[in-house]
C-alpha positions as a Python dict, from the first residue, in 0.01 Angstrom:
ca = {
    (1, 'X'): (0, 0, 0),
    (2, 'X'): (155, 314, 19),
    (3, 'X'): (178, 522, -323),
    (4, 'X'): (546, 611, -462),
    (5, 'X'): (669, 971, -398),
    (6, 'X'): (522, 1189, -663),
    (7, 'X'): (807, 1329, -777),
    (8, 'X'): (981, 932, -833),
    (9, 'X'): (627, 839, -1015),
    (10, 'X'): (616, 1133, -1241),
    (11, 'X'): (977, 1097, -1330),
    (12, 'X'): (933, 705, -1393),
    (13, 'X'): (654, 775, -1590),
    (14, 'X'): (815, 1050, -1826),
    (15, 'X'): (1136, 815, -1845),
    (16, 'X'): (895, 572, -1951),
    (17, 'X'): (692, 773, -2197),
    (18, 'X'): (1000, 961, -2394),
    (19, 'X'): (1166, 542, -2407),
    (20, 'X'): (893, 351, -2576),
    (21, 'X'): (875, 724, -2757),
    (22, 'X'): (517, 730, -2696),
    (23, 'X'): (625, 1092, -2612),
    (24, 'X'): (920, 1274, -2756),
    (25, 'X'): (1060, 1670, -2716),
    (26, 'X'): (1042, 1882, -2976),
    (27, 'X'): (1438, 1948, -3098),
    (28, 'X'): (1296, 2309, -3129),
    (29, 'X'): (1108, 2373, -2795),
    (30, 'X'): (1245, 2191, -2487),
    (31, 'X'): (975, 2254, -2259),
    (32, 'X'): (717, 2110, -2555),
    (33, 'X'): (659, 1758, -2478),
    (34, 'X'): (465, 1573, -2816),
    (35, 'X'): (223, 1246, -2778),
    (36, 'X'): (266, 1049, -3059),
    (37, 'X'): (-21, 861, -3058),
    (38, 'X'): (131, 514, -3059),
    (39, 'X'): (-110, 266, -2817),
    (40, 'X'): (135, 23, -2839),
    (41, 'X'): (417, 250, -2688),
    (42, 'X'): (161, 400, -2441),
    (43, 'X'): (71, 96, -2312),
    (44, 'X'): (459, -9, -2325),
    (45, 'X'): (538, 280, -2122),
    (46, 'X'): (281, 140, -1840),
    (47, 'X'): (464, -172, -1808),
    (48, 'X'): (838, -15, -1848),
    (49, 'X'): (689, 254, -1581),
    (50, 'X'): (573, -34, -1347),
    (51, 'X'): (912, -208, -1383),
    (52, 'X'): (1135, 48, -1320),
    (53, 'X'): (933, 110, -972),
    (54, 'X'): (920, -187, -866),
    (55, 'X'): (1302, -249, -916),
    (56, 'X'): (1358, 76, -676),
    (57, 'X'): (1170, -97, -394),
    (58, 'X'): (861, 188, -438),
    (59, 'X'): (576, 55, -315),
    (60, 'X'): (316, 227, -595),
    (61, 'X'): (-45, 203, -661),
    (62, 'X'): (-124, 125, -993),
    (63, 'X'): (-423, 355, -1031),
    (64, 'X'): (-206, 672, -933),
    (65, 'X'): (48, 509, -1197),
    (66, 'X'): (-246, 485, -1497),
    (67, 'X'): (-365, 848, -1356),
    (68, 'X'): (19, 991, -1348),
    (69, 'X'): (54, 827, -1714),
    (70, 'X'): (-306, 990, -1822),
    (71, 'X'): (-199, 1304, -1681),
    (72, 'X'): (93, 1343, -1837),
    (73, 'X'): (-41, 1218, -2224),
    (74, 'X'): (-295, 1445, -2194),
    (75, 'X'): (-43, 1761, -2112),
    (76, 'X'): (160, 1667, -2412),
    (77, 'X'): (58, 1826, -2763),
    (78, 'X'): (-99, 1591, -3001),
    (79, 'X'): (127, 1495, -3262),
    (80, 'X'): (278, 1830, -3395),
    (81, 'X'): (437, 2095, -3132),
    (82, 'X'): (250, 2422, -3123),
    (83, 'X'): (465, 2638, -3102),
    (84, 'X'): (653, 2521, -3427),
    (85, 'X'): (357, 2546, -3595),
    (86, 'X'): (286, 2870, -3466),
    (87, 'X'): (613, 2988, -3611),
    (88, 'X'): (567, 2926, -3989),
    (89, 'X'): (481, 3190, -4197),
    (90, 'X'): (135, 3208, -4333),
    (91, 'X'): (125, 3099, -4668),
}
């Protein structure tokens, strides 16, 4: 089976991630993408991720979609945005 095109996984998979909000944007830093550390809404995201390429006729593997979905969790910020946090005046 031939593997999606990259740029279709990676966008099904953020799609996917930000809808079952096991990812969100911080309102403050647009480019800051926050895991919220919900395993239900990760593995949500998986299915809605394997749904929505299947329904475009993308012929996927499902290791490069668990890789594309690891990949992209662990480039997200863990809970808080950095750069938010960076910005608050010390105490």
């Amino acid at each position: 089976m031939m593997s999606a095109n990259l740029d279709d996984l990676s966008a099904a998979v953020r799609y996917a991630l930000e809808t079952t909000r096991a990812t969100t944007v911080c309102p403050f830093h647009g480019e800051v993408i926050i895991r919220v550390g919900d395993d239900a809404a990760e593995s949500h995201a998986y299915e809605r991720a394997k749904r929505i390429l299947k329904s475009d006729g993308m012929p996927f593997e499902a290791d490069a979609l668990r890789d594309e979905i690891g990949q992209q969790l662990a480039g997200a910020a863990d809970g808080r945005c950095p750069k938010c946090d960076r910005a608050e005046p010390a105490g």
